[in-house]
Amino acid sequence: MSYIKKPKIYGDKFTKNKLGMTFTDYEGAMSTLCAGCGHDSITGAIIQTVFDLDIPPHRMIKMSGIGCSSKTPAYFANQSHGFNSVHGRMPAVATGANAANRELFCIGVSGDGDTLSIGMGQFSHAVRRNVNMLYVIENNGVYGLTKGQFSASADVGSTAKKGAANKHVPIDPCQIAITLGATFVARSFSGDKDQLIPLLKAGLMHKGFAVVDVISPCVTFNDHEGSTKSYMSTRESKREAVYTDYIPPFKEIEISYEEGSTIEVDLHDGGKVILRKSDDSYSPQSRGDSIKNIRSATERGELLTGLLYIDESQHDFTDTENLIDAPLNSVDHQILCPGKKSLKNLLDSYR
Amino acid sequence: MQPTDTKNPDYYHKVVDCQWGCPAHTDVPGYIRHIAQGEYTQAYLLNRESNVFPGILGRVCDRPCEPACRRVRVDEEPVAICRLKRVAGDLKGDYKAYLPSAPSQKNGKKIAIIGAGCASLTVANDLLPLGYEMDVFESLPEMGGLIRSNIPKFRLPPEVIDEEFDAIVEQGISLHLNHRIESMTNLLAEYYDAVLVGTGAPKGRELDLPGRYDTEQIHIGIAWLESVAFGHIDEVGEKVLIIGGGNTAMDCCRTALRVGGRDVKVIYRGERHAMKSSDWELEPALEENVDLVLCHSPEEYIVEDGKLVGMRFSVMEYSVDDDGKKQSKKVDEVIIPCDTVILAIGQENSFPWIERDLGIDFDQWEVPVVDPVTYESTRQGIFFAGDAAFGPKNIIEAVEQGHQAAISIHKHCNNESLTDRLPHGMNLVTAKMGIHEWSYSNDFGYDQRHEVPTVPMEKRFKNIHIEVELGYESGQFKKEVERCLNCDIQTDFVASLCIECDACIDICPVNCLTITENDEESAIRKKIKTPAENYDQDIFVSKDLPQTGRVMVKDEDICIHCGLCAERCPTAAWDMKKFTLKVPYASNEAFDATKKNKQAV
Ligand SMILES: Cc1cc2nc3c(=O)[nH]c(=O)nc-3n(C[C@H](O)[C@H](O)[C@H](O)COP(=O)(O)OP(=O)(O)OC[C@H]3O[C@@H](n4cnc5c(N)ncnc54)[C@H](O)[C@@H]3O)c2cc1C
Ligand SMILES: Cc1ncc(C[n+]2csc(CCOP(=O)(O)OP(=O)(O)O)c2C)c(N)n1
Ligand code: SF4
Ligand code: SF4
Ligand code: SF4
Ligand SMILES: [Mg+2]
């Protein structure tokens, strides 16, 4: 951690977004993570994402559980709402928040421990309910906060700092999510913001559950030789399967792509996702293809990255449950809480 | 782009904007930190090493460092560099014991120095420790040159001049006051190993319009100021017109107010932006109720029976035509009544006492032909420095020229090549003191420039000796020093250590870092989050990074030297390092020569 707080600097040189806010305005408290932690870099990418998307801070909620990763919502968008839940229970709280106010942009930040160990059940249900949120897993293969025990995402044979090898099969959140019916599944790396930021943008603007598994090296407990989640080994094994770009509503596509090499997916907000495959046989719009590809890459020792699966045609949780459009805080108290008589009528109707 | 060569002292020197802007390369952040620590004597000595007259310069320096100061890129006003120098001058303890002393055993070489201004005395200062014998000839009864004769006492008290000039003379030079050199030929007839001409640019420009010689009430600014300084004049008319728009005009008008002027106007022929005076000279004049009359071009002195009664002006209008050419048009004519006119429209060199058959060449404007590096004239062994060399500039330029001339004189006396001079050197030492501790205060905070208190208006004009500026009080300068961004604490990068975790990029409060594919400079400059649009400032480009072969890039322009990149870097690829510029003086050249001789033996 740093001793001095990052100063806020203003001036004409610093670009402003449509709301007149600077990048700095979307920052948060001083990070207390270890210097060089991948999580801080993801924080930087999230700040860039919400700055570029002109998200009004008061319309954003930041949700997390427990872990170094789960601490990070404190380090961005300090003008937004947030909830730091019990370990592994963030999906339930996020689901509740979604139900109460569907107008909010919801960003969940979790770790591989928080999501795949203690929170595995919660995560699965948020996926299958297609809760409208961006769910970022800051995946470092260890429980960083509790000093580096293997997590459920550690690869077989990957060694801990003192040399012991992990023996258990890893859980791949992307494969699990695709299997459980997720509608937006991506993987990236904290050390590659050029890839990560468009994915975060597309994920946040996607209507439904968007999971982005971001390999995020733990410099303190898992950045040594023998670890498969170090900066070095991630750079070596990483292969971009699908290059992704997010084009906001009303904006022209600036880069010209070769005919037939790209797929355009229209998002609900009017924006577009442009997918460019690096491998022709692979369609990120087919669950089967997707899983097959991830598996065969894993067998080759490769880490497949990019937008691995997208399906924009599904209803999100609030639509499926036919919840009202208006945020509950704007609904009249009388309607929300119609009183004893109404309760009695309701109960009577079941008799 | 090629990786940046940070071993070239110029690279980091340029980052210290004030030091780069200072003709004498004063270690500004270094002395400001001394002041912050309460080490006033050290602050003074560090200044003196490069600028020789910190007490004087802390009051009247032209301060090219301040417009250059990095602070203005993130805040409104620069650090009060000049006035902090005065703090060092005012609060220093006994510093003389720390000055290099002149050896009692002389080296057998004798130098004639003509003029006792700041350029000359800098030469003397630099040559004293090397054992030279020096004769200094000065036509006036006191040392100081224009600093004494022209800069008014209410800006610079004489005691400050005495102290700093005496500190040099006391070490043993033969000073001949009231001794004007009338003939170079005669001087050369006596035996000197070298001669330094430090006689300044003593001739004020004339404005020869009708009526000029019909009255005694028209004065040349610099001569008039000299007369006031030496007490030959102690009064002036009530209605005074100062013609000119530079700093001399400002000193003339404020002086006039102190010797009886009631209605004092500065009349300038052009528009405000074309005036040469510095803001900090014009503002106090306006505060003291001097009228500034712009766009008035003088035409005639109106004299009745030998008495000046007014001056006629054309009123001008300026515009820029379609081709971008400046146009002027006379739109009116006015007479401004007055009883005194003071001309402050410039000065020139004048060497009536140097015979033209000595091999010392002069150009068509009667300016001597002087080498801009060695300061040697076209005759070997005769050197020029200060205003005498290249026309009127300012004190700090004169001092720097003095340093360079001293090196040349020393080399000349030792039969060394004058052009074979030591280059600038540097020293780089980590500023890290602990995990989160640096040897400088790195926390940035917005804080407005602290104004120096002044004597209240009603007490200013009683006499010319009342110094207007009082100097900082301790509460003020202790805050002002914290505004300095410590630009000499450099961000030093070692590419081989970087793991490309982006921590530095994310923490940087001004977003001046990036890691990217190497490319052409213009492309790289655009890739930084705060695009590096100021091409006057360099960008740093590292060697290829080990993991991806990309490069680390830093825009030096807006870095605030907060050290957060180094604090966040897990591998210490970034470190904050104190940069010390090594500027060679005559004594360094001498030391270097001794070393070489020893090696040869
Ligand atoms: C009104 C005015 C205000 C100024 N204010 C500032 C200011 O605020 N800040 C700043 O930085 N600069 C200022 N300057 C400029 C600055 O004073 C000069 O640039 C500087 O003094 C030049 O130093 P010098 O040593 O080259 O020459 P000078 O200071 O001119 O010294 C030359 C000396 O040589 C003597 N001399 C000349 N001829 C002979 C001879 N034949 N024999 C013997 N002695 C001789 C002269 O009497 C004089 O003492 C000002 C100038 C003027 C005119
Ligand atoms: C209910 C509960 N069980 C266990 C813990 C201890 N604990 C704190 S953080 C953590 C693991 C966090 O791992 P991960 O989510 O990967 O976060 P990281 O620190 O690696 O970013 C555990 C087990 C806890 N805080 N609460
Ligand atoms: S322990 Fe690991 S995960 Fe936690 S802050 Fe440190 S580097 Fe990051
Ligand atoms: S901030 Fe300090 S070191 Fe930097 S240019 Fe200004 S005075 Fe010099
Ligand atoms: S010292 Fe480092 S972090 Fe601070 S402004 Fe400069 S480059 Fe950025
Ligand atoms: Mg973890």
mmCIF file with all atom_site columns, C-alpha atoms in Angstrom, chain A residues 10-26 51-52 54:
data_model
loop_
_atom_site.group_PDB
_atom_site.id
_atom_site.type_symbol
_atom_site.label_atom_id
_atom_site.label_alt_id
_atom_site.label_comp_id
_atom_site.label_asym_id
_atom_site.label_entity_id
_atom_site.label_seq_id
_atom_site.pdbx_PDB_ins_code
_atom_site.Cartn_x
_atom_site.Cartn_y
_atom_site.Cartn_z
_atom_site.occupancy
_atom_site.B_iso_or_equiv
_atom_site.pdbx_formal_charge
_atom_site.auth_seq_id
_atom_site.auth_comp_id
_atom_site.auth_asym_id
_atom_site.auth_atom_id
_atom_site.pdbx_PDB_model_num
ATOM 1  C CA . TYR A 1 10 ? -7.329  18.900 -12.183 1.00 0.00 ? 10 TYR A CA 1
ATOM 2  C CA . GLY A 1 11 ? -6.556  20.844 -15.324 1.00 0.00 ? 11 GLY A CA 1
ATOM 3  C CA . ASP A 1 12 ? -7.537  21.399 -18.930 1.00 0.00 ? 12 ASP A CA 1
ATOM 4  C CA . LYS A 1 13 ? -5.237  18.643 -20.090 1.00 0.00 ? 13 LYS A CA 1
ATOM 5  C CA . PHE A 1 14 ? -7.382  15.915 -18.584 1.00 0.00 ? 14 PHE A CA 1
ATOM 6  C CA . THR A 1 15 ? -10.209 14.682 -20.770 1.00 0.00 ? 15 THR A CA 1
ATOM 7  C CA . LYS A 1 16 ? -13.801 14.845 -19.597 1.00 0.00 ? 16 LYS A CA 1
ATOM 8  C CA . ASN A 1 17 ? -16.669 12.543 -20.502 1.00 0.00 ? 17 ASN A CA 1
ATOM 9  C CA . LYS A 1 18 ? -20.179 13.556 -21.546 1.00 0.00 ? 18 LYS A CA 1
ATOM 10 C CA . LEU A 1 19 ? -21.128 14.217 -17.933 1.00 0.00 ? 19 LEU A CA 1
ATOM 11 C CA . GLY A 1 20 ? -18.200 16.617 -17.582 1.00 0.00 ? 20 GLY A CA 1
ATOM 12 C CA . MET A 1 21 ? -16.431 14.199 -15.268 1.00 0.00 ? 21 MET A CA 1
ATOM 13 C CA . THR A 1 22 ? -12.744 13.350 -15.401 1.00 0.00 ? 22 THR A CA 1
ATOM 14 C CA . PHE A 1 23 ? -11.195 9.949  -14.971 1.00 0.00 ? 23 PHE A CA 1
ATOM 15 C CA . THR A 1 24 ? -10.145 11.037 -11.485 1.00 0.00 ? 24 THR A CA 1
ATOM 16 C CA . ASP A 1 25 ? -13.762 11.692 -10.554 1.00 0.00 ? 25 ASP A CA 1
ATOM 17 C CA . TYR A 1 26 ? -14.446 7.963  -10.910 1.00 0.00 ? 26 TYR A CA 1
ATOM 18 C CA . PHE A 1 51 ? -15.742 6.804  -17.443 1.00 0.00 ? 51 PHE A CA 1
ATOM 19 C CA . ASP A 1 52 ? -15.960 5.966  -21.151 1.00 0.00 ? 52 ASP A CA 1
ATOM 20 C CA . ASP A 1 54 ? -20.543 8.067  -19.065 1.00 0.00 ? 54 ASP A CA 1
#
